[in-house]
Short mmCIF file of C-alpha atoms in Angstrom, two decimals:
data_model
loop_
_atom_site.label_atom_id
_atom_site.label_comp_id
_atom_site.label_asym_id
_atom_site.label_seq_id
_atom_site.Cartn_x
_atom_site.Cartn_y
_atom_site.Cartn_z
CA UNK A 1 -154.31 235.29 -25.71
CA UNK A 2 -152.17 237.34 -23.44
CA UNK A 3 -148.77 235.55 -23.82
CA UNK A 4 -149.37 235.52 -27.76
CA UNK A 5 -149.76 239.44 -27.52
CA UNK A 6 -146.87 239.94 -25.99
CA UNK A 7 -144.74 236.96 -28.09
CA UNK A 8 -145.82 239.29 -30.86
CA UNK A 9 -144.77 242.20 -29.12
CA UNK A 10 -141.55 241.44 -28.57
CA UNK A 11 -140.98 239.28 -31.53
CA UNK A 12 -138.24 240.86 -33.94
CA UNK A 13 -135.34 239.86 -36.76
CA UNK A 14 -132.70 238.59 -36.12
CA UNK A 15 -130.72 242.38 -37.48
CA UNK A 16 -133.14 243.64 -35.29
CA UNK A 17 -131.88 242.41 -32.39
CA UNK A 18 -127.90 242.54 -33.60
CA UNK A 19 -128.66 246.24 -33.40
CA UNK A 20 -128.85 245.96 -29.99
CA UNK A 21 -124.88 245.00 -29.42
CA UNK A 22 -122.70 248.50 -29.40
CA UNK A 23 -119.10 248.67 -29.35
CA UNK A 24 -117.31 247.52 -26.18
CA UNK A 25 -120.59 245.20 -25.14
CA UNK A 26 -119.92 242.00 -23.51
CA UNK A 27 -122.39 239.41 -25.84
CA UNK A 28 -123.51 236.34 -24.05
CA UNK A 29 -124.36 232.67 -26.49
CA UNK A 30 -124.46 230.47 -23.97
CA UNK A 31 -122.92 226.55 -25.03
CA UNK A 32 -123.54 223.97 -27.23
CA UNK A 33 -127.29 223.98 -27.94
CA UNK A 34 -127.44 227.04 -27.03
CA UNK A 35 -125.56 229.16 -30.08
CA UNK A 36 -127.66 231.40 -31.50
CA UNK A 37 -126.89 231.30 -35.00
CA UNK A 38 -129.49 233.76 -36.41
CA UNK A 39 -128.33 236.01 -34.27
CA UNK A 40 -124.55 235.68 -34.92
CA UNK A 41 -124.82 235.84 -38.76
CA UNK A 42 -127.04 239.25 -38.08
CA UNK A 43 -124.01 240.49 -35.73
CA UNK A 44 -121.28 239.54 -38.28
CA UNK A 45 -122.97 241.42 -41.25
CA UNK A 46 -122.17 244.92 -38.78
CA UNK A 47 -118.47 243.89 -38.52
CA UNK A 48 -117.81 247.55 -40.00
CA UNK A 49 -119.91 249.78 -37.96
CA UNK A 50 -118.95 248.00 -34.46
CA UNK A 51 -115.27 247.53 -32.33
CA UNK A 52 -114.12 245.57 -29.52
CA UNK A 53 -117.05 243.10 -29.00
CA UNK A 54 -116.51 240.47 -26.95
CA UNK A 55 -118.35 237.02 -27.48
CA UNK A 56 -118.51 234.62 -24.54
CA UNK A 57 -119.80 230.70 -25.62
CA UNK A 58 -118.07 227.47 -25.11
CA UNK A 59 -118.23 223.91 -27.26
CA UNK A 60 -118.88 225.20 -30.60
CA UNK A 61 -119.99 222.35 -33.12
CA UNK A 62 -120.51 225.06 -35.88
CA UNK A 63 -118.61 227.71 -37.17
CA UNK A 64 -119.32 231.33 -35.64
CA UNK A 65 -120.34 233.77 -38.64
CA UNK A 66 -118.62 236.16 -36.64
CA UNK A 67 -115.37 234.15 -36.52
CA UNK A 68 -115.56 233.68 -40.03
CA UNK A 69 -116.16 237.41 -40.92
CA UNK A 70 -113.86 238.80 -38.93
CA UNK A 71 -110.40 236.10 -39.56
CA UNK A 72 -107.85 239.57 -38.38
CA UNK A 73 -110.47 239.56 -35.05
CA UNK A 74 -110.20 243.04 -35.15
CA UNK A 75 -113.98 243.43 -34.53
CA UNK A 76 -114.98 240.33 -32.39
CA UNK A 77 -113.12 238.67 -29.70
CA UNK A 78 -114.37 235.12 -29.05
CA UNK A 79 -113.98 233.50 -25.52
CA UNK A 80 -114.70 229.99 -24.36
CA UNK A 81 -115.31 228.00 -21.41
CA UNK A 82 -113.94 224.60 -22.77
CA UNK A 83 -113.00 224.20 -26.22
CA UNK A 84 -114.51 221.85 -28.87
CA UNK A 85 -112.05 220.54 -31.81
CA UNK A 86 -113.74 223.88 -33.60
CA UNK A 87 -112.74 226.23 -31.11
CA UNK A 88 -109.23 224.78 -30.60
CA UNK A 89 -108.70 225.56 -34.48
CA UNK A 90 -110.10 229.03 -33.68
CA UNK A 91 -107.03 229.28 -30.63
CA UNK A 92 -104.21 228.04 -32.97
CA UNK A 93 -105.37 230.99 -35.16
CA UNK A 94 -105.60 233.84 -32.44
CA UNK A 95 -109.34 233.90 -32.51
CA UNK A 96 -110.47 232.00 -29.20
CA UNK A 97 -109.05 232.89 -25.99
CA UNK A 98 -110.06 230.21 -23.28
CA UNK A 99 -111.55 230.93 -19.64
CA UNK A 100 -110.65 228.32 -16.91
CA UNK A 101 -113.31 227.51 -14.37
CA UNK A 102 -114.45 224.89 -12.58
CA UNK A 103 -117.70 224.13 -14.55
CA UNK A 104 -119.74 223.67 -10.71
CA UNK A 105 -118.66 227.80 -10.86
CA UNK A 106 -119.37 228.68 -13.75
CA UNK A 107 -122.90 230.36 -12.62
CA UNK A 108 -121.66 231.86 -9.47
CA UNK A 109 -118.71 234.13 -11.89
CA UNK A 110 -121.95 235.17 -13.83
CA UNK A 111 -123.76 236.30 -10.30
CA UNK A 112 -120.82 237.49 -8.68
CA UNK A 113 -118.36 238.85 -11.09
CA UNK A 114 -119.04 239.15 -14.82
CA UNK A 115 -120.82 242.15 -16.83
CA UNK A 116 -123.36 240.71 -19.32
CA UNK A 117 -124.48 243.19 -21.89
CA UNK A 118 -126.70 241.15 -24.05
CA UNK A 119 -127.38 237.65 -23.81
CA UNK A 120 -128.90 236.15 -26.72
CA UNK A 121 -129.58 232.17 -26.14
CA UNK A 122 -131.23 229.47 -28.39
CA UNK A 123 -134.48 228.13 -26.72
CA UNK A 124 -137.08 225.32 -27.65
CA UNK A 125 -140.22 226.60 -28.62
CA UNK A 126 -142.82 228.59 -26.00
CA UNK A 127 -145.04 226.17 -24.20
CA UNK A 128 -149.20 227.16 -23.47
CA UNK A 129 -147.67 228.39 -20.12
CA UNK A 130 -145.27 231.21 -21.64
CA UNK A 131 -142.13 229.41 -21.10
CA UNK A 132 -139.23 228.87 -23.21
CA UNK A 133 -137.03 225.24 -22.46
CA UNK A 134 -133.35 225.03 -21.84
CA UNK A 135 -133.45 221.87 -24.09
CA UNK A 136 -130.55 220.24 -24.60
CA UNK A 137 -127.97 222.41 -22.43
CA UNK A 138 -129.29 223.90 -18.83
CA UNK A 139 -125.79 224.68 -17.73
CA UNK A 140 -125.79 228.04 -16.62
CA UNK A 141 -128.20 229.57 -19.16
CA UNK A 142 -130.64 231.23 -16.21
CA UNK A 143 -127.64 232.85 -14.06
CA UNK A 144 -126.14 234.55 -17.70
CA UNK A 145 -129.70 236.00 -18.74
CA UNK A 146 -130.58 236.70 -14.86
CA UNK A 147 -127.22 239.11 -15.31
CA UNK A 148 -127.89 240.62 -18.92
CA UNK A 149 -129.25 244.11 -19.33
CA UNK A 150 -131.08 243.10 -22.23
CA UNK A 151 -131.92 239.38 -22.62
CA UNK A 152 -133.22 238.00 -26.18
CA UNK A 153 -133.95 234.03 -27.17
CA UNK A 154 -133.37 232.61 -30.24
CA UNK A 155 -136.64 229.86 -31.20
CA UNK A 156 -135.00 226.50 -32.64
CA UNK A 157 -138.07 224.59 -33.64
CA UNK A 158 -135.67 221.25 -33.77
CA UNK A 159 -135.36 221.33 -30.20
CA UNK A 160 -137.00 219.15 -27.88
CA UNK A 161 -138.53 220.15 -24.29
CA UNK A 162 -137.08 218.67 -21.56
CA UNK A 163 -138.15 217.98 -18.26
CA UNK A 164 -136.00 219.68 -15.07
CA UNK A 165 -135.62 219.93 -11.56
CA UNK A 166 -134.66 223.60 -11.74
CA UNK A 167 -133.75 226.19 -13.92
CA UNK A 168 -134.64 224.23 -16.65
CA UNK A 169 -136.58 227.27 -18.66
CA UNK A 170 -137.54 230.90 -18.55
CA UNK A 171 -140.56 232.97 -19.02
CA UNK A 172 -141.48 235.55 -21.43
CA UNK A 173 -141.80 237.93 -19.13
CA UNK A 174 -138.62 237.76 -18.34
CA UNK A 175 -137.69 237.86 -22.14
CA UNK A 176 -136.90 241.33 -23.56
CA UNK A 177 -136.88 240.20 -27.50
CA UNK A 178 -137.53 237.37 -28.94
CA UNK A 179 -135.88 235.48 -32.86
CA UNK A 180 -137.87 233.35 -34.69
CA UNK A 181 -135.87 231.39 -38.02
CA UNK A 182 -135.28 228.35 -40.32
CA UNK A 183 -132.66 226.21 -38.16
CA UNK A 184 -130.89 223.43 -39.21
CA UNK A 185 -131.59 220.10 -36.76
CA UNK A 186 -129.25 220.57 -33.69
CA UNK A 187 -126.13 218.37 -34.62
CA UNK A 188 -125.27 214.67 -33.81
CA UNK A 189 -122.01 213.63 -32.09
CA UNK A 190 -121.12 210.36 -32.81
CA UNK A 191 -119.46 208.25 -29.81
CA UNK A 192 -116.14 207.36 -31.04
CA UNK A 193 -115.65 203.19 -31.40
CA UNK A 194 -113.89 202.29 -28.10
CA UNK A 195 -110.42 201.35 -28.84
CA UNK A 196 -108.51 197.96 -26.92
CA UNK A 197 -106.87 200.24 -24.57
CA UNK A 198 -110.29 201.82 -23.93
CA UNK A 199 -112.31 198.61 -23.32
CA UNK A 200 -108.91 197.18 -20.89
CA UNK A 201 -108.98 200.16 -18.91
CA UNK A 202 -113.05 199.49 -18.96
CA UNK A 203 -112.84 196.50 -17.90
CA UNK A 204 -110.36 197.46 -14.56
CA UNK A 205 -113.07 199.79 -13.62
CA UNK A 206 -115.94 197.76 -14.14
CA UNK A 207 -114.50 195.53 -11.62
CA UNK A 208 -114.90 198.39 -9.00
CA UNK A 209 -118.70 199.03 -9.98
CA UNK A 210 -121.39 197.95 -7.32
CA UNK A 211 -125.02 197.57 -7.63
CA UNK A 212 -126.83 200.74 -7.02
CA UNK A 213 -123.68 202.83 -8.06
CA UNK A 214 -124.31 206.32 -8.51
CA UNK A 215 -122.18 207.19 -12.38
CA UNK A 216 -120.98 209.99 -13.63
CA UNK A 217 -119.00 209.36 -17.04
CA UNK A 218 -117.02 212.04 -18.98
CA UNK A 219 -116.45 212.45 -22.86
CA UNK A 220 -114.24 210.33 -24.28
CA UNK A 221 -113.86 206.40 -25.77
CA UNK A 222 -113.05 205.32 -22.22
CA UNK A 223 -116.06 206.69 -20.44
CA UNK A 224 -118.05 205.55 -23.80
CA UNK A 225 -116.64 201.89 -22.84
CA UNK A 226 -117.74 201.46 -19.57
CA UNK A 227 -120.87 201.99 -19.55
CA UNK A 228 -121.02 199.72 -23.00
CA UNK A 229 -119.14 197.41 -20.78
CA UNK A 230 -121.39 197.70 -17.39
CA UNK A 231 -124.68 197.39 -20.24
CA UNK A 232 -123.52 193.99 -20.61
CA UNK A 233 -122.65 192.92 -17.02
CA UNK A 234 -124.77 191.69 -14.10
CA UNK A 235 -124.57 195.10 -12.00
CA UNK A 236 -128.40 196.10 -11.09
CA UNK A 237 -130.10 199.26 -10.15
CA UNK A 238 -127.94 202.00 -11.34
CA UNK A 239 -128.06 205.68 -11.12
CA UNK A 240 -127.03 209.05 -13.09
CA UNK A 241 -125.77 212.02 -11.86
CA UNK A 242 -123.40 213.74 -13.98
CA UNK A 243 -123.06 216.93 -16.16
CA UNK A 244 -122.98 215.11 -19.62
CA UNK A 245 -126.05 213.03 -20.60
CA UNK A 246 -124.46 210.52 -23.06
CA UNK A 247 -125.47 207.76 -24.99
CA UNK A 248 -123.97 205.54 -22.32
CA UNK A 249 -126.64 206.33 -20.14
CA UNK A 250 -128.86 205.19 -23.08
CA UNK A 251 -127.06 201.87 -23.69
CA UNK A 252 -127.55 201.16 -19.80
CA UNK A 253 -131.01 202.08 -20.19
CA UNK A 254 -132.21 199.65 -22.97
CA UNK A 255 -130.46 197.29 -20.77
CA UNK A 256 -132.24 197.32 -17.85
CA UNK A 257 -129.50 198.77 -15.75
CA UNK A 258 -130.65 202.85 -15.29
CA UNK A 259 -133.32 202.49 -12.73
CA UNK A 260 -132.24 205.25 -10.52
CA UNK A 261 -133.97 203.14 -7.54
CA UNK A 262 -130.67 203.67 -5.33
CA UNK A 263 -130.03 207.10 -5.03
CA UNK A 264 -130.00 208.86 -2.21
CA UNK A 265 -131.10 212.50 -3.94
CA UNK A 266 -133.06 212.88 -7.05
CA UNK A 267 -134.44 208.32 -6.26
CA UNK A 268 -136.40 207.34 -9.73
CA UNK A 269 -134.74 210.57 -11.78
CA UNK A 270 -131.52 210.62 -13.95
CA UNK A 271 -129.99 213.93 -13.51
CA UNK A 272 -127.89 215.82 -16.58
CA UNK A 273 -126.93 219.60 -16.75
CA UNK A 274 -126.35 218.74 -20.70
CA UNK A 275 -126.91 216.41 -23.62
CA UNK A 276 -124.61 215.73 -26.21
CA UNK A 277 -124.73 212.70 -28.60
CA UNK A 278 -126.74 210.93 -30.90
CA UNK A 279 -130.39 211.43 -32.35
CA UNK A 280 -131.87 208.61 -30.44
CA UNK A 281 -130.51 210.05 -27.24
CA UNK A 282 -132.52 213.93 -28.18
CA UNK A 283 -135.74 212.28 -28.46
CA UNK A 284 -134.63 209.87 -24.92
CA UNK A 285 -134.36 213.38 -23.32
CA UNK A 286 -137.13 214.58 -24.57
CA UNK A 287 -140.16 215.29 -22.34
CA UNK A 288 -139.25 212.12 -20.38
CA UNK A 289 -140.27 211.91 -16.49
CA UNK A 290 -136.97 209.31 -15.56
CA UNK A 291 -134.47 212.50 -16.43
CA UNK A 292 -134.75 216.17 -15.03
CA UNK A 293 -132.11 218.62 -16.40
CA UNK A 294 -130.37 221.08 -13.60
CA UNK A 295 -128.05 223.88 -13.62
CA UNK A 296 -124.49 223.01 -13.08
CA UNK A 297 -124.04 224.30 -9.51
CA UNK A 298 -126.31 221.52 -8.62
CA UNK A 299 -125.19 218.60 -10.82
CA UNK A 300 -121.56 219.39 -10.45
CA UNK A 301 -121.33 220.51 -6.78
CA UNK A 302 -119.52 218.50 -4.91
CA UNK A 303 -121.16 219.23 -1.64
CA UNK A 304 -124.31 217.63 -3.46
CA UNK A 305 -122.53 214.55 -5.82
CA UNK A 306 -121.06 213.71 -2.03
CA UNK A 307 -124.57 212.79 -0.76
CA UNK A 308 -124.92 210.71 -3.42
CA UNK A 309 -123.64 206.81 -1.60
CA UNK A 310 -121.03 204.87 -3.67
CA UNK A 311 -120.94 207.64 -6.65
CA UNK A 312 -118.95 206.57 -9.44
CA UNK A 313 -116.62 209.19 -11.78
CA UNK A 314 -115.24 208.49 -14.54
CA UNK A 315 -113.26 210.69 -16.70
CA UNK A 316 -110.49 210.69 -18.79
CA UNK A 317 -106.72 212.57 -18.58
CA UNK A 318 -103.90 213.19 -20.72
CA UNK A 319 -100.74 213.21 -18.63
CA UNK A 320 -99.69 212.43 -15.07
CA UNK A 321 -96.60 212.94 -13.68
CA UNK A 322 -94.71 211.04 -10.30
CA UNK A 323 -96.70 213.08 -7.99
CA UNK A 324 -100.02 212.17 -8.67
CA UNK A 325 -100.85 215.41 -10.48
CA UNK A 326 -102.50 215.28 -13.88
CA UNK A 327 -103.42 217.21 -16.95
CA UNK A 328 -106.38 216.85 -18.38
CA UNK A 329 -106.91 219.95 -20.92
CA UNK A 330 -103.38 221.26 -22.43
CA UNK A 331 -100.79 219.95 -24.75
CA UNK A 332 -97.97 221.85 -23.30
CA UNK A 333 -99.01 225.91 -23.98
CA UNK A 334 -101.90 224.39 -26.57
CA UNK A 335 -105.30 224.90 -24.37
CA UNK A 336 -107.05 221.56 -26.00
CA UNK A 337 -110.44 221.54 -24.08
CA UNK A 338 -111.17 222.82 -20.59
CA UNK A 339 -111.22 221.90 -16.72
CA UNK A 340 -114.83 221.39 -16.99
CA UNK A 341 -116.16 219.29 -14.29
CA UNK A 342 -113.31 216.82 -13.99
CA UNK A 343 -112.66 218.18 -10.60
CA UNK A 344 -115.71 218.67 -9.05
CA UNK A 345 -116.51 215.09 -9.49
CA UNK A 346 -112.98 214.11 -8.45
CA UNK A 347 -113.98 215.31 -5.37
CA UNK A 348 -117.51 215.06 -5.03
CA UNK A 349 -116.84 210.97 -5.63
CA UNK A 350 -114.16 211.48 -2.71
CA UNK A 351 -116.86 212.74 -0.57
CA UNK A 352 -119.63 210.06 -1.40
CA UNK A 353 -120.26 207.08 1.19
CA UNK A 354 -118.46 204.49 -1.10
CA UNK A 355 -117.89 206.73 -3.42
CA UNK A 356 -114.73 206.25 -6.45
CA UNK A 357 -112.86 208.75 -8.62
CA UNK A 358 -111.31 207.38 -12.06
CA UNK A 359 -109.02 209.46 -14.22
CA UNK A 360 -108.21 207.27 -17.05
CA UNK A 361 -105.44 207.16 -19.90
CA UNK A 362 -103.68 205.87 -22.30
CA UNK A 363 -100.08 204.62 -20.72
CA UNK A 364 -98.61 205.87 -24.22
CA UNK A 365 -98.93 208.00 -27.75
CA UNK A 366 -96.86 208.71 -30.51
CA UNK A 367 -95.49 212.23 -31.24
CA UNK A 368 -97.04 213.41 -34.46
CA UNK A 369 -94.18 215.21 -35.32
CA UNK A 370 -90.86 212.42 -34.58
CA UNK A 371 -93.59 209.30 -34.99
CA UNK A 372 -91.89 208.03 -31.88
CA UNK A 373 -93.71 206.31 -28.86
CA UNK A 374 -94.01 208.41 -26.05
CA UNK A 375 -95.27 207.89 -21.94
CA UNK A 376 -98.07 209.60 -20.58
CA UNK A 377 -96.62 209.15 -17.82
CA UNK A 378 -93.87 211.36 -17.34
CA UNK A 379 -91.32 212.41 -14.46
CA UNK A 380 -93.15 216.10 -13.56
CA UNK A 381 -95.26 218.39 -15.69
CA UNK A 382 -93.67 220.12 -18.22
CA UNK A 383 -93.63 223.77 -19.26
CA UNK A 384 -97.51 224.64 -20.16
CA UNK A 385 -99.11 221.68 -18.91
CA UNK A 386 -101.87 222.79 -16.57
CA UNK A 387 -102.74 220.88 -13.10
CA UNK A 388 -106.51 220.29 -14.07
CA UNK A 389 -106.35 217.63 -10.63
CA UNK A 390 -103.71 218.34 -8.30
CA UNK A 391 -101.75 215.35 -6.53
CA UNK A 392 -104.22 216.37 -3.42
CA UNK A 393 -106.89 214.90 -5.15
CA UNK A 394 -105.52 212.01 -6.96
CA UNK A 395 -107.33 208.49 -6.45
CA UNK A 396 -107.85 206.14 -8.42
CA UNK A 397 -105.68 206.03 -11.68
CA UNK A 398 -106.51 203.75 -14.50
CA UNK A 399 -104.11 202.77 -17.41
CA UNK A 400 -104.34 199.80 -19.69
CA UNK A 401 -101.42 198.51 -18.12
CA UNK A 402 -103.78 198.39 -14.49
CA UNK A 403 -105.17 200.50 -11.50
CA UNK A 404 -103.85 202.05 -9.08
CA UNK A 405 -105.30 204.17 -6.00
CA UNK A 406 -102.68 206.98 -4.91
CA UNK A 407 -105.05 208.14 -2.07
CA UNK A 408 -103.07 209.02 1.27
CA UNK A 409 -99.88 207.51 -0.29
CA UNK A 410 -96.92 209.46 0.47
CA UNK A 411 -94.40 210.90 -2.33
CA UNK A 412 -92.22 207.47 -2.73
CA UNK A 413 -95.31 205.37 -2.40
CA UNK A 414 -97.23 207.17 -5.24
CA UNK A 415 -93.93 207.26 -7.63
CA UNK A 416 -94.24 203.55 -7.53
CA UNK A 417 -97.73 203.27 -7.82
CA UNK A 418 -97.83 205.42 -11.03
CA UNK A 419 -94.65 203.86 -12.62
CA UNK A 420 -96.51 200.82 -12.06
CA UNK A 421 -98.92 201.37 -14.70
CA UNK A 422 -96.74 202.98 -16.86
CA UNK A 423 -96.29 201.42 -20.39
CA UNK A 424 -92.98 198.38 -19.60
CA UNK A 425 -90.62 200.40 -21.84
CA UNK A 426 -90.53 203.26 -20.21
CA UNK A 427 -90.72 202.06 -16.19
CA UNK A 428 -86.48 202.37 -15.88
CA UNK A 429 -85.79 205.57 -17.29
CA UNK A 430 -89.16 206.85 -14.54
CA UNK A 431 -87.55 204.50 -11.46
CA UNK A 432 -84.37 206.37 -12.69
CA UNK A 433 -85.82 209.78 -12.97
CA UNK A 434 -87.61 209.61 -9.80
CA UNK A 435 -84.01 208.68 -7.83
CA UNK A 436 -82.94 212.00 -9.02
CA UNK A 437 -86.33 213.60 -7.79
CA UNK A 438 -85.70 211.94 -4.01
CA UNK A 439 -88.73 210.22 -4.42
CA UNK A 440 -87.80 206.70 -4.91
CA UNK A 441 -86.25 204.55 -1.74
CA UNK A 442 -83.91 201.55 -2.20
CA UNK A 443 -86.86 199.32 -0.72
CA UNK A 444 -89.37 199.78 -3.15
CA UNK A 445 -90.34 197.48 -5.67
CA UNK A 446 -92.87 197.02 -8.61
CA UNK A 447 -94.98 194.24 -8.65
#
């Protein structure tokens, strides 16, 4: 009777609570489940009366009403910790400005560093207890309303409950308002088919896969593949640890192969920091004992993936140059997605007993604009492209064309090493390029 008393007490609109944003505020939405829409389309409709708001989020699958309202951004500045295709569409038109992190940091900048006016995140419904669920995205949702001055939930009734090993939900009275409203069901995304390149650079990594492997798979149709791939292999007893609960893991479930028996933290538990995918993988998460949601300075830590034996990450890249360094998250000055947690499992896998680090990619592409056939594989960086790995922390690399491990090889060693799983057409003009660079000795030779 007590916790409904004060749910009622502190239960307002939706323009109720937009009133509570004033001009210069830092606004806090969290990520991917946790957009509060409500509460945006209430902030856009006071475009006129407010200036110089600035929105924090990350992986928007909908369009902000703020955004929309506001196309000059003369009123609302949007900024995002890794870009979906949505918010990339918003930074070609001036109305997303990207922050890099490493995603394993992401709390600690909230703690340490950033103001927080008002954070308004979307919740699951209030349990008999008085807490509100994290759902679908744990991330850093407690560290941003831990920092807010004022601290208002948004209720999705689509939402499922999800069990945790910390941080996983938050109590009303730590709640200062609280939005109730019609949602629409929280959106599907749809694993993209694997392509041929995807299931032959699958199939090089599946070779390197254990029983009682520890995995961590990234987005992407590679990732996607292998653990399709592993689903239908012999490989027993394996575990989860990652950031991104995909329908992978799901696939390995059905299958017999997610037991989580092995693991040396978390044994019998599959541990996510968020879920992304289809329906069948929402109600998987929900309320089930075998997965327990954390915040990302746990899951992507590598001090903790590292005591984790023979952890597995996979993830994929765009571009690697000579030296071992690659970009996973720009198109020259174009900021596609984000660091995210590419690097903290790089290195967190490096650390593991028998632990491996994948970055996978494509050996090739064609340019959109010339239609030509281009190598991802390139001489050095060029002008823009961000070092989301540096060469330090280059291991295993994984083209269709095979894999390679660049770990403690020297400058000439590596050159060959990449140019050896560079597409065939385009291994001269690198051997060539690399002569210039000094990195390439008279005695080396592809095999």
């Amino acid at each position: 009777m007590l916790l409904q008393t004060e749910y009622s007490r502190k239960k307002v609109s939706a323009q109720s609570a937009a009133l509570l944003v004033e001009s210069g505020d830092w606004v806090d939405y969290g990520m991917i489940s946790q957009i509060p829409y409500l509460f945006d389309e209430a902030l856009a409709e006071r475009k006129e009366e407010l200036q110089n708001v600035k929105i924090r989020g990350a992986m928007l699958l909908k369009p902000l009403a703020t955004l929309e309202a506001d196309p000059c951004s003369s009123t609302f500045h949007y900024h995002s910790w890794h870009l979906s295709g949505l918010e990339r569409k918003y930074a070609d038109q001036g109305l997303c400005s990207y922050i890099p992190m490493n995603y394993s940091s992401q709390p600690k900048y909230y703690r340490d560093f950033l103001k927080v006016d008002v954070a308004c995140i979307t919740v699951s419904q209030m349990d008999r207890h008085g807490y509100f669920n994290f759902s679908l995205t744990n991330s850093a949702a407690y560290a941003i309303l831990e920092k807010a001055k004022t601290v208002v939930v948004e209720v999705n009734e689509h939402l499922p409950r999800v069990y945790g090993g910390e941080k996983e939900c938050i109590h009303i009275s730590q709640v200062d308002y609280i939005i109730e409203g019609e949602h629409e069901p929280f959106p599907v995304l749809k694993a993209a088919a694997p392509t041929e390149t995807d299931s032959a650079i699958a199939a090089y990594i599946c070779e390197e896969i254990g029983d009682g492997a520890v995995l961590q798979l990234g987005i992407g149709g590679t990732p996607n593949a292998v653990g399709k791939l592993i689903a239908q292999s012999d490989v027993k007893n394996l575990g989860m640890h990652t950031e991104m609960l995909c329908d992978a893991y799901l696939d390995l479930y059905k299958s017999g192969k997610l037991t989580n028996r092995c693991k040396n933290l978390n044994r019998g538990k599959g541990v996510w920091s968020f879920c992304l995918g289809s329906k069948e993988l929402y109600q998987w998460a929900a309320e089930n004992p075998g997965l327990a949601s954390y915040p990302v300075d746990y899951t992507n830590l590598p001090q903790v993936i590292g005591q984790q034996d023979n952890m597995v990450s996979i993830n994929n890249c765009l571009t690697t140059d000579l030296f071992g360094q690659t970009c996973a998250e720009t198109a020259g000055f174009r900021q596609i997605s984000g660091t995210g947690g590419q690097l903290d499992f790089q290195y967190g896998a490096f650390l593991s007993k028998g632990g491996k680090a994948f970055l996978c990619m494509a050996s090739t592409y064609v340019n959109k604009e010339t239609g030509l056939l281009e190598s991802r594989i390139v001489p050095s960086l060029g002008a823009g492209d961000v070092v989301t790995d540096p060469r330090s922390h280059a291991y295993y690399l994984v083209t269709e064309q095979g894999m390679v491990n660049l770990a403690g090889a020297s400058l000439w060693e590596r050159a060959e090493k990449v140019i050896s799983v560079a597409h065939p057409d385009f291994r001269q003009d690198l051997i060539s390029q690399a002569e210039k660079m000094g990195i390439w000795r008279r005695s080396n030779k592809l095999k």
